[in-house]
Short mmCIF file of C-alpha atoms and ligand atoms in Angstrom, two decimals:
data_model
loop_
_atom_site.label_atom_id
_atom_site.label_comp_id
_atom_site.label_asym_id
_atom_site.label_seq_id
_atom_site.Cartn_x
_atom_site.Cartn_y
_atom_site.Cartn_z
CA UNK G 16 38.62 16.06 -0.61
CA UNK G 17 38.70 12.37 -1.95
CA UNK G 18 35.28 10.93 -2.53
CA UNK G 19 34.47 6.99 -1.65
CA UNK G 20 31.06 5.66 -2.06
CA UNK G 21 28.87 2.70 -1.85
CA UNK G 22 25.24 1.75 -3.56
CA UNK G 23 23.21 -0.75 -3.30
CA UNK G 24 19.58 -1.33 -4.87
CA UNK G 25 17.49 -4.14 -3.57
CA UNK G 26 14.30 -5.64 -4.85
CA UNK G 27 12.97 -6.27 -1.36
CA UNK G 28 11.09 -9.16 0.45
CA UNK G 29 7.32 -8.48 -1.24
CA UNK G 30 7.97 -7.11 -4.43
CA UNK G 31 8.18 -9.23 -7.68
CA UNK G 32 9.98 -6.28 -9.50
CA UNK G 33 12.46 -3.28 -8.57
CA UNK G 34 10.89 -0.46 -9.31
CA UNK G 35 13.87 1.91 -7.47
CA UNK G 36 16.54 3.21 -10.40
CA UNK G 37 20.31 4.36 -8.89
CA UNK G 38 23.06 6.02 -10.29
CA UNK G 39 26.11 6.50 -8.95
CA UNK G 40 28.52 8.08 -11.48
CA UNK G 41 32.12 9.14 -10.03
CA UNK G 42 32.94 10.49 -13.12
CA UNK G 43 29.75 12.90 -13.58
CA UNK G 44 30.01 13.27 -10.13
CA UNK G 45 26.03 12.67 -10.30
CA UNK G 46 24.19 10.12 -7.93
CA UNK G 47 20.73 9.62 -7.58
CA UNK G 48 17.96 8.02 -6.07
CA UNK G 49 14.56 7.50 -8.17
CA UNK G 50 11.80 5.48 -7.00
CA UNK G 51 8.91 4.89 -9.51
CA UNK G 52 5.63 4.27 -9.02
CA UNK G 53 2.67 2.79 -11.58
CA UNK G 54 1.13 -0.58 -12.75
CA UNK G 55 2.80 -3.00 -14.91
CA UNK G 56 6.50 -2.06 -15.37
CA UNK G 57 5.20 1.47 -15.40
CA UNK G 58 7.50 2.32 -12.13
CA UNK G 59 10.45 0.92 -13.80
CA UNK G 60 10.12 3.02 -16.75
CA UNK G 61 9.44 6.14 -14.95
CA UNK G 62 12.45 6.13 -12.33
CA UNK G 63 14.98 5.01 -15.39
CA UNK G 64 13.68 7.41 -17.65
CA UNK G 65 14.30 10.26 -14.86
CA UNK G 66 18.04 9.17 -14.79
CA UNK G 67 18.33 8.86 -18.84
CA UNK G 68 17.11 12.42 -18.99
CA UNK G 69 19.05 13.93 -16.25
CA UNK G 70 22.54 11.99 -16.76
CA UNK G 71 22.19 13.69 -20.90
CA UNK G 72 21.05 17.03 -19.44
CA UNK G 73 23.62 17.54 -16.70
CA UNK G 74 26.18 16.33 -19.33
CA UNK G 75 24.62 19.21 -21.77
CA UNK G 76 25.30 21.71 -18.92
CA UNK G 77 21.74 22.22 -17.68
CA UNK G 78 21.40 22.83 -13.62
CA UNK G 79 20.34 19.89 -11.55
CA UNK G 80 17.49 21.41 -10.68
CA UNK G 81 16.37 22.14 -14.30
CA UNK G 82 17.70 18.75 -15.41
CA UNK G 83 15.01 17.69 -12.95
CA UNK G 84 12.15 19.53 -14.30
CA UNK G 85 13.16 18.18 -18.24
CA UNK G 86 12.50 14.47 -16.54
CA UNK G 87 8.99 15.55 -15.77
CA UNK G 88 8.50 16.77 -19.31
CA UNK G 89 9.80 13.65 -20.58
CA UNK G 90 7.89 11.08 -18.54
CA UNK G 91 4.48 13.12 -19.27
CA UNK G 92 5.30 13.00 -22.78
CA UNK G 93 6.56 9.20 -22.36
CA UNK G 94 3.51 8.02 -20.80
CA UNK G 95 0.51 10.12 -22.91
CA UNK G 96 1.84 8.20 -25.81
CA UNK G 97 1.50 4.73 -24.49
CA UNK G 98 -1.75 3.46 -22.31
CA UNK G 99 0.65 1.30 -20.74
CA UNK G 100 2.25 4.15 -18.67
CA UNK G 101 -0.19 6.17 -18.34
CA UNK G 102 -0.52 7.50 -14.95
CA UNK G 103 3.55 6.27 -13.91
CA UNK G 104 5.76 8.56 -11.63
CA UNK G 105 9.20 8.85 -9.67
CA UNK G 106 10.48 10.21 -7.23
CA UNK G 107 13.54 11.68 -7.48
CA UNK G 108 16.32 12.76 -5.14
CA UNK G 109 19.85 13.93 -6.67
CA UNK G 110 23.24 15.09 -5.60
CA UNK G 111 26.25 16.44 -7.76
CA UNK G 112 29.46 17.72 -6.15
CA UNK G 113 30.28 21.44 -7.92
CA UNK G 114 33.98 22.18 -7.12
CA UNK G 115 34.76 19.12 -5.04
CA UNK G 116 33.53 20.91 -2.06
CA UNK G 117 29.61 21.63 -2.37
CA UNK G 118 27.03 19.10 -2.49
CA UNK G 119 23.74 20.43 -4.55
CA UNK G 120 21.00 18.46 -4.16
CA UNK G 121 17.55 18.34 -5.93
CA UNK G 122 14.86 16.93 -5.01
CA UNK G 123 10.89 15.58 -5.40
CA UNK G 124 9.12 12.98 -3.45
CA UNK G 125 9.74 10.94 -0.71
CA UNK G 126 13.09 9.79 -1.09
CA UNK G 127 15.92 11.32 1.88
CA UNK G 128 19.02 12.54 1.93
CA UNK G 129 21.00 12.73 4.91
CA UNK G 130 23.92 14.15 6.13
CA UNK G 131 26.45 13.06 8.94
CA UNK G 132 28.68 15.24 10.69
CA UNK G 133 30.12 15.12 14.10
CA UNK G 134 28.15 11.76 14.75
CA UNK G 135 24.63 13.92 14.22
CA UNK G 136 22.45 12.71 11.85
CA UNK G 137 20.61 15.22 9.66
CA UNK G 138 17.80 14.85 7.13
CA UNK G 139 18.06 17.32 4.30
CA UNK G 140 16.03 16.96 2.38
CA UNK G 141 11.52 17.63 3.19
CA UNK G 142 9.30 14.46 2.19
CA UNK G 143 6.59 15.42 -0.08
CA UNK G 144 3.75 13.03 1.13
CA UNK G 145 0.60 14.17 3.09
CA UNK G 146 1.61 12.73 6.61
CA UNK G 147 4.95 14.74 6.45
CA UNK G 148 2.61 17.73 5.61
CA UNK G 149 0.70 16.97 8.70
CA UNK G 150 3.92 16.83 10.53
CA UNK G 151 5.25 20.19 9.46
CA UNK G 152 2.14 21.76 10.18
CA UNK G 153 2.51 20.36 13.71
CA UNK G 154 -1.17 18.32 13.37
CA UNK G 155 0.22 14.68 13.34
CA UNK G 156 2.96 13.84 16.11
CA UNK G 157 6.27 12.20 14.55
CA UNK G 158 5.73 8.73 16.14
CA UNK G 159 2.19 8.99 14.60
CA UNK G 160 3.73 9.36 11.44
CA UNK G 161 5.92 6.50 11.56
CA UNK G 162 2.70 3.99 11.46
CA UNK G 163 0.66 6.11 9.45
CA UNK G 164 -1.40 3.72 6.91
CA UNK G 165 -0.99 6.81 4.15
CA UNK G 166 3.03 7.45 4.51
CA UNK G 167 3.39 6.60 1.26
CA UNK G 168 0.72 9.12 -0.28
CA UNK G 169 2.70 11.86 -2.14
CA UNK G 170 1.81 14.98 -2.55
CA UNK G 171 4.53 16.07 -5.55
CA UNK G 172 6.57 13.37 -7.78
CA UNK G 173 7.40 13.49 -11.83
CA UNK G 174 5.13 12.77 -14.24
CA UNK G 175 2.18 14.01 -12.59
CA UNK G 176 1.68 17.90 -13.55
CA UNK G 177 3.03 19.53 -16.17
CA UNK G 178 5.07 22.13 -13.84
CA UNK G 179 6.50 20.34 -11.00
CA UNK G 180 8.37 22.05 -8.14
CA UNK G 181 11.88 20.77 -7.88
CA UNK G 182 13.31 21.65 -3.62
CA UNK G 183 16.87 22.81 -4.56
CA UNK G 184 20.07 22.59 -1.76
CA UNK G 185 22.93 23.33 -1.00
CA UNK G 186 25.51 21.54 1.63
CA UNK G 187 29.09 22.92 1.68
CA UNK G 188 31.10 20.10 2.66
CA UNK G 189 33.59 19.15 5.06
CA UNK G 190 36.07 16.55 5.14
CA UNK G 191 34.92 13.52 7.39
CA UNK G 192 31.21 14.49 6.19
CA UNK G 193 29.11 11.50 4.65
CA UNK G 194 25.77 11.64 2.62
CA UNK G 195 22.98 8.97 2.24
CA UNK G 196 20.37 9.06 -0.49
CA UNK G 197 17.54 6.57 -0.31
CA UNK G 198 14.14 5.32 -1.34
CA UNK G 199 11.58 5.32 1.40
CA UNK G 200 12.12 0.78 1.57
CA UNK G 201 14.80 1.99 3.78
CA UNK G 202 13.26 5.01 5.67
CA UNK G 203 9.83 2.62 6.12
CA UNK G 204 11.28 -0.01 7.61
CA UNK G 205 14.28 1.81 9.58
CA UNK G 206 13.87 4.17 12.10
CA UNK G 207 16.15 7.43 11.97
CA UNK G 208 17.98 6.10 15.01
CA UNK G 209 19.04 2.79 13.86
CA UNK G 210 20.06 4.44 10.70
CA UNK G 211 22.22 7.17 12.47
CA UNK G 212 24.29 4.08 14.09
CA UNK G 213 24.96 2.21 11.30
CA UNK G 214 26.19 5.36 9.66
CA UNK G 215 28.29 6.17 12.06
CA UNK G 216 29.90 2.82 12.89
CA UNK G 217 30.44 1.56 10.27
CA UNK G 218 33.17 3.65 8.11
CA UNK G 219 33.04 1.53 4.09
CA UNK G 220 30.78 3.24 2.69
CA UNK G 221 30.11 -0.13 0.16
CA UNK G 222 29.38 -2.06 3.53
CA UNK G 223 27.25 0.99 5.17
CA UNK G 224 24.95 0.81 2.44
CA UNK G 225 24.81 -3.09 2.41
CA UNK G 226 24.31 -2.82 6.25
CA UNK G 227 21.51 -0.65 6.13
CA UNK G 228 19.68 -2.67 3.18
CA UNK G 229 19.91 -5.66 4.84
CA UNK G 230 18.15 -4.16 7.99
CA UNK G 231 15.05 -3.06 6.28
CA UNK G 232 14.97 -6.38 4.62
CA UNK G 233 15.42 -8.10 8.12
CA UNK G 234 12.20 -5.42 9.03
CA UNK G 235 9.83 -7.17 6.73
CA UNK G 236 11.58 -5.93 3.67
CA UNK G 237 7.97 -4.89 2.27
CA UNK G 238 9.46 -1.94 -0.71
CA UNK G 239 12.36 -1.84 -2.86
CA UNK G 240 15.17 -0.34 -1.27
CA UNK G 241 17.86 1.83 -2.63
CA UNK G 242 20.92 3.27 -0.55
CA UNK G 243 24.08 5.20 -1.94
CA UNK G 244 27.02 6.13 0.78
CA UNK G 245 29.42 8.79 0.03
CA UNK G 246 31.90 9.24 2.04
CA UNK G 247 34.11 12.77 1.95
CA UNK G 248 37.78 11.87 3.00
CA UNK G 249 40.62 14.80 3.61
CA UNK G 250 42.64 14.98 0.56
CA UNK G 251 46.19 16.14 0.38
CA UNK G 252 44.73 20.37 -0.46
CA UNK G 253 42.53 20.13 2.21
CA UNK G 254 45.03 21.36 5.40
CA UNK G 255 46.54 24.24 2.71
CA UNK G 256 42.61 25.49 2.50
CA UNK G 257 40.67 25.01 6.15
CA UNK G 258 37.00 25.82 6.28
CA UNK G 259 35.23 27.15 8.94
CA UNK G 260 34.54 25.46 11.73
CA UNK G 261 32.31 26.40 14.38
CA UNK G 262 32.60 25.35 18.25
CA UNK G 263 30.64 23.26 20.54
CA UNK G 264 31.48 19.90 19.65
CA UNK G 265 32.66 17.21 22.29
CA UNK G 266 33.40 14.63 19.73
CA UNK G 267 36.85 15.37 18.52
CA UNK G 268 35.45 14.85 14.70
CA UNK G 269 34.63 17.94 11.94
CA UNK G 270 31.63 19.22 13.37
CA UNK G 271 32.08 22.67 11.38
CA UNK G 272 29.26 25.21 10.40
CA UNK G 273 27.37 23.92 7.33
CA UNK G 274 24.25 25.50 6.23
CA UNK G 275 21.02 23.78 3.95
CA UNK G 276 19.99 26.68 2.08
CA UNK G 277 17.13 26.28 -0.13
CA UNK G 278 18.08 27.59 -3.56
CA UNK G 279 15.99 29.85 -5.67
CA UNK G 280 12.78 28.68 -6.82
CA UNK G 281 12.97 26.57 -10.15
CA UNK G 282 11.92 28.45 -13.38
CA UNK G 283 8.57 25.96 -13.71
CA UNK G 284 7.57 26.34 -9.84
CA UNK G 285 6.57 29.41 -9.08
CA UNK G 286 2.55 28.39 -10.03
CA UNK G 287 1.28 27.70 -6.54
CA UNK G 288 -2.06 28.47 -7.55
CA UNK G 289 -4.22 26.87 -5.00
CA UNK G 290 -5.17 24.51 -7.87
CA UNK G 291 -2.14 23.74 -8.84
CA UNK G 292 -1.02 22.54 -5.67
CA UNK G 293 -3.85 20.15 -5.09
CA UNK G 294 -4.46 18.65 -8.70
CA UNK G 295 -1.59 16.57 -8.31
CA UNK G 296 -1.73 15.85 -4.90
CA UNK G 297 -5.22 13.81 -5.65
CA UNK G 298 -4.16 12.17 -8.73
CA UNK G 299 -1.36 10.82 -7.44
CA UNK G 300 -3.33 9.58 -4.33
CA UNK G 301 -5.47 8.36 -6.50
CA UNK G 302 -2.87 6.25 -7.73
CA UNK G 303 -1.37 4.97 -4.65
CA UNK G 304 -4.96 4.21 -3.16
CA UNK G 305 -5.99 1.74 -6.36
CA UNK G 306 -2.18 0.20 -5.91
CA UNK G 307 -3.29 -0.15 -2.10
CA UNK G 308 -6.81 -0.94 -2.58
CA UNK G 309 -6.56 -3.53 -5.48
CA UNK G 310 -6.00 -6.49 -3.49
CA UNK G 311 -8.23 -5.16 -0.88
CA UNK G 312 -11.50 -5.45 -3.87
CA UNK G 313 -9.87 -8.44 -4.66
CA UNK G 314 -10.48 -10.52 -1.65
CA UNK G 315 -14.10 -8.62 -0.72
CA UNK G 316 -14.83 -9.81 -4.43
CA UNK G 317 -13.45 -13.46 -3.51
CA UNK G 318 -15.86 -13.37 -0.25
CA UNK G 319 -18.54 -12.15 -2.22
CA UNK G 320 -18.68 -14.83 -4.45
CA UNK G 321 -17.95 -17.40 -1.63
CA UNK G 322 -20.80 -16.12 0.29
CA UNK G 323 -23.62 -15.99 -2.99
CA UNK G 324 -22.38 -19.38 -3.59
CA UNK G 325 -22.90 -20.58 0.18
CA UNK G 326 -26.16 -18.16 -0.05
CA UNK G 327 -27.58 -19.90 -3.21
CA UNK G 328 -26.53 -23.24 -2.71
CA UNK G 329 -27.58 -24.49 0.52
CA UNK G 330 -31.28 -25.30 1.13
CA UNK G 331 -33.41 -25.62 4.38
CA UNK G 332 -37.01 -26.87 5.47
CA UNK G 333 -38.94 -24.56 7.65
CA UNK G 334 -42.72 -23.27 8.01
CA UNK G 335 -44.57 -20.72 6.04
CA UNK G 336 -47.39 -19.59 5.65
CA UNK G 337 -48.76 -22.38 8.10
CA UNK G 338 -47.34 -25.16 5.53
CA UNK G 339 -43.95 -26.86 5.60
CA UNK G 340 -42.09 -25.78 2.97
CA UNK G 341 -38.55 -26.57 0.85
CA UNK G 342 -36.45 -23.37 0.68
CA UNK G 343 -33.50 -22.59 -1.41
CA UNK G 344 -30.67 -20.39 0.22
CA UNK G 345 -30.55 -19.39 3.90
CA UNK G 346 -32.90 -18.47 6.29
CA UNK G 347 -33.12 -14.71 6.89
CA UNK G 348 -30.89 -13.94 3.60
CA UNK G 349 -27.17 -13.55 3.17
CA UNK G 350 -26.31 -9.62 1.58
CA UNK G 351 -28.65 -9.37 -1.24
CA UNK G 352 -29.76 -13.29 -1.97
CA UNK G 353 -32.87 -13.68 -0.19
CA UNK G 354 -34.37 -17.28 0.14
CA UNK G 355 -36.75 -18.70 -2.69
CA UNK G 356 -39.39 -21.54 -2.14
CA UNK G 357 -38.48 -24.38 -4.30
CA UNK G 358 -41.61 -26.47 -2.63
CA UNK G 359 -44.67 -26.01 -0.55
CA UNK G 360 -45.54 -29.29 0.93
CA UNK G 361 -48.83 -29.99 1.77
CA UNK G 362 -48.39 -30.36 4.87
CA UNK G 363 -50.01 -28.18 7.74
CA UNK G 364 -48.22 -27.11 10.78
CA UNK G 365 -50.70 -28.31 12.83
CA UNK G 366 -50.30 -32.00 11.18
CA UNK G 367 -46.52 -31.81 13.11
CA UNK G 368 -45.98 -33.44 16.38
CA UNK G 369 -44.22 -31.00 18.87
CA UNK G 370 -40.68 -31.85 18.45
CA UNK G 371 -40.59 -31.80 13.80
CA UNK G 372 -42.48 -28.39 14.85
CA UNK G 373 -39.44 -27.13 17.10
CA UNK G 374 -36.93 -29.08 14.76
CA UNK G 375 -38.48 -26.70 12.10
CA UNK G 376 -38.63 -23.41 13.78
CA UNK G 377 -35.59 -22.10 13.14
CA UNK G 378 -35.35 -24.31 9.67
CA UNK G 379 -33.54 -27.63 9.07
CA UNK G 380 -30.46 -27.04 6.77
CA UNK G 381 -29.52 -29.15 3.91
CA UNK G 382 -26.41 -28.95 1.64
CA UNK G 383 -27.90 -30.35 -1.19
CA UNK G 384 -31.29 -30.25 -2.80
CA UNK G 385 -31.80 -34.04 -3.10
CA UNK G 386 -31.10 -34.43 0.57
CA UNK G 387 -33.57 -31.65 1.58
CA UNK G 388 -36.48 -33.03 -1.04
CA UNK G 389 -35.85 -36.53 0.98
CA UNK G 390 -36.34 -34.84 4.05
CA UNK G 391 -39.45 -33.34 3.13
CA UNK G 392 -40.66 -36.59 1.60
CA UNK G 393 -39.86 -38.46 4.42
CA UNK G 394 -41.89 -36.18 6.64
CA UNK G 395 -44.76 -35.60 4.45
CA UNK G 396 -45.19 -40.10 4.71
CA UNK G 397 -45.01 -39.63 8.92
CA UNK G 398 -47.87 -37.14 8.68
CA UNK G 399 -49.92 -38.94 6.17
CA UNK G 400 -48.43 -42.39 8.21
CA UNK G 401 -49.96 -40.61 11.88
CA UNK G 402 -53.36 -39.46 9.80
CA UNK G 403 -53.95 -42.86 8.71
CA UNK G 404 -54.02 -44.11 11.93
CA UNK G 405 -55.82 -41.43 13.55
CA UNK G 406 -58.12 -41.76 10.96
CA UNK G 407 -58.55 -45.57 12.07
CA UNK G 408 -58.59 -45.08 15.84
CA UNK G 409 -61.71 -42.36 15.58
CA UNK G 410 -63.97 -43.73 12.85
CA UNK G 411 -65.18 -46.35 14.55
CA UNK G 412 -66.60 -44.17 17.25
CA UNK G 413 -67.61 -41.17 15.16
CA UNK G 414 -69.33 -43.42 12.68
CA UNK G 415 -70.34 -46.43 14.43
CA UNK G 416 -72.84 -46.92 11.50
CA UNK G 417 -70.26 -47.98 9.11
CA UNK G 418 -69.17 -50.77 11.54
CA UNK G 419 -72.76 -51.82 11.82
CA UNK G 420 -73.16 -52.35 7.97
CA UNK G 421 -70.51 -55.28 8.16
CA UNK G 422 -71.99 -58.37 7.95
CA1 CA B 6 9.14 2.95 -2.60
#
């Protein structure tokens, strides 16, 4: 069989920085798919370093698989020795071609591959994130899935444990077959369906990949996304050596018998200790929820500090303890900053004519201190202003005696 391919890796419509590292290497026969994860350039490093380690591994002879687990040695190791990295992972989904005519796959995280034969779209490869678990274990529905806010929460990836479980698989090909690796920007924004017809329509594998990038971009375009094609055409050996081909199909194309068998456990996984299996599952959630949550605390810190400054910097005039009095802040309390009295007038409530009483029940709000203290000032002189002349109407008649003294 001939091979063609296509590969495309996109930075996205959010994202400052491609964190998604690609290879697609004719000549090693080695293409794969490695999405990091981590602060700073921490993804970058990860993904890339995955591909430096299994590119010089595969090329030293070493099985996919076991290439696989070296990269998970080698980014622990990477990021204990520099703060920077600490904590930074990848997924990591690979495919070589053994013999021109079987596809072996490895695999760890949520990055896909798929296969398409006879127009049927197939995923190979099993997601290692908690809402896939759910699925598997038949307690979330599929469409659920699709809009779950913790898709993206893995539960294996490199650089997290020290043993990591590698999937292993194996496709034997068929001519007309095509393959898809990608990064879950694609899978996130695309739905399965929409994927399966751009596969299957269009045949250059360069422009199926472009296609399909630029529809998860046109779907918000919120990840990086990273797609490789690879296309298996009939090569001039391939009528002197048929392969088996099983019946059923309506569609005229190879729709043979293929198998996905899961290959023998890697050396490293066999610990699934039920410790094992969760340690890494909550540090890297750990992970993903600070990446998530950061600029979540970042705009409830904002609003705090809008609402202590609206809190502490506004000022109202109300009645307390049977006096009038100048309060800092707002009435009742905003969160934690309670009002303070800056000033108790002397005023009395009963001093107040019925409508500064009702202005006042509730408090009269002020923006600024100086406009408040006016306020006050202004209504302590129409009490004093209203005494005075109270004080003139009645004294003649409660103490006539003064009047009589005048001359
Ligand atoms: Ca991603």
């Amino acid at each position: 069989m001939n091979l063609a391919f296509g590969s495309l890796t996109d930075v996205g419509r959010v994202r400052t920085a491609n964190e998604d590292s690609m290879l697609a290497d004719e000549q090693r026969s080695l293409f794969v798919v490695a999405d990091g994860m981590g602060g700073h350039n921490a993804g970058e490093v990860a993904s890339a370093t995955a591909l430096e380690v299994l590119v010089s591994r595969v090329d030293g002879g070493t099985s996919l698989a076991e290439a696989t687990s070296e990269a998970n040695t080698t980014i622990l190791a990477k990021a204990s020795g520099d703060a920077n990295l600490a904590g930074m992972g990848t997924t990591l989904t690979a495919v070589t071609i053994s013999d021109g005519r079987t596809a072996v796959f490895a695999h760890v995280g949520d990055s896909r591959a798929y296969l398409v034969r006879g127009g049927d779209l197939t995923q190979i490869t099993e997601d290692h994130s908690v809402v896939e678990e759910l699925v598997r274990d038949g307690r979330l529905s599929p469409e659920d899935a699709e809009t779950h806010p913790h898709r993206s929460i893995l539960t294996r990836a490199l650089g997290v444990e020290e043993h990591v479980e590698v999937d292993a698989y194996e496709v034997d090909l068929l001519p007309g077959d095509r393959l898809m690796l990608c990064s879950d920007g694609l899978t996130s924004m695309v739905r399965d369906p929409a994927i399966s017809v751009v596969l299957r329509r269009e045949r250059n594998s360069q422009r199926a990949a472009e296609t399909l990038v630029d529809l998860a971009n046109r779907a918000g375009g919120s990840d990086n996304i990273t797609v490789i094609v690879l296309d298996f055409e009939p090569g001039p050996l391939d009528a002197q050596n048929p392969r088996p081909v099983g019946g059923g199909a309506s569609t005229g194309e190879p729709t043979g018998h293929w198998e996905i068998e899961e290959a023998e456990p890697s050396p490293t996984g066999g610990a699934e200790h039920p410790d094992d299996m969760h340690r890494p599952r909550r540090r890297l959630s750990l992970l993903k929820i600070g990446l998530y949550l950061a600029p979540v605390v970042a705009v409830l810190l904002v609003a705090i500090a809008v609402t202590g400054w609206y809190a502490r910097g506004t000022y109202y005039v109300a009645i307390d303890d049977e006096r009038v009095t100048l309060f800092q802040g707002v009435s009742g309390g905003v969160l934690w900053w309670s009002p303070t009295v800056e000033r108790r007038s002397g005023v009395e409530v009963d001093k107040l004519t019925v409508a500064q009483r009702s202005d006042l029940t509730d408090g009269h709000r002020f923006s600024s201190s100086t406009d408040a203290e006016s306020f006050l000032r202004r209504l302590e002189a129409d009490v004093a202003r209203r005494s005075r002349l109270q004080d003139d109407s009645t004294t003649p008649e409660t103490d006539p005696t003064v009047t009589t003294t005048v001359p």
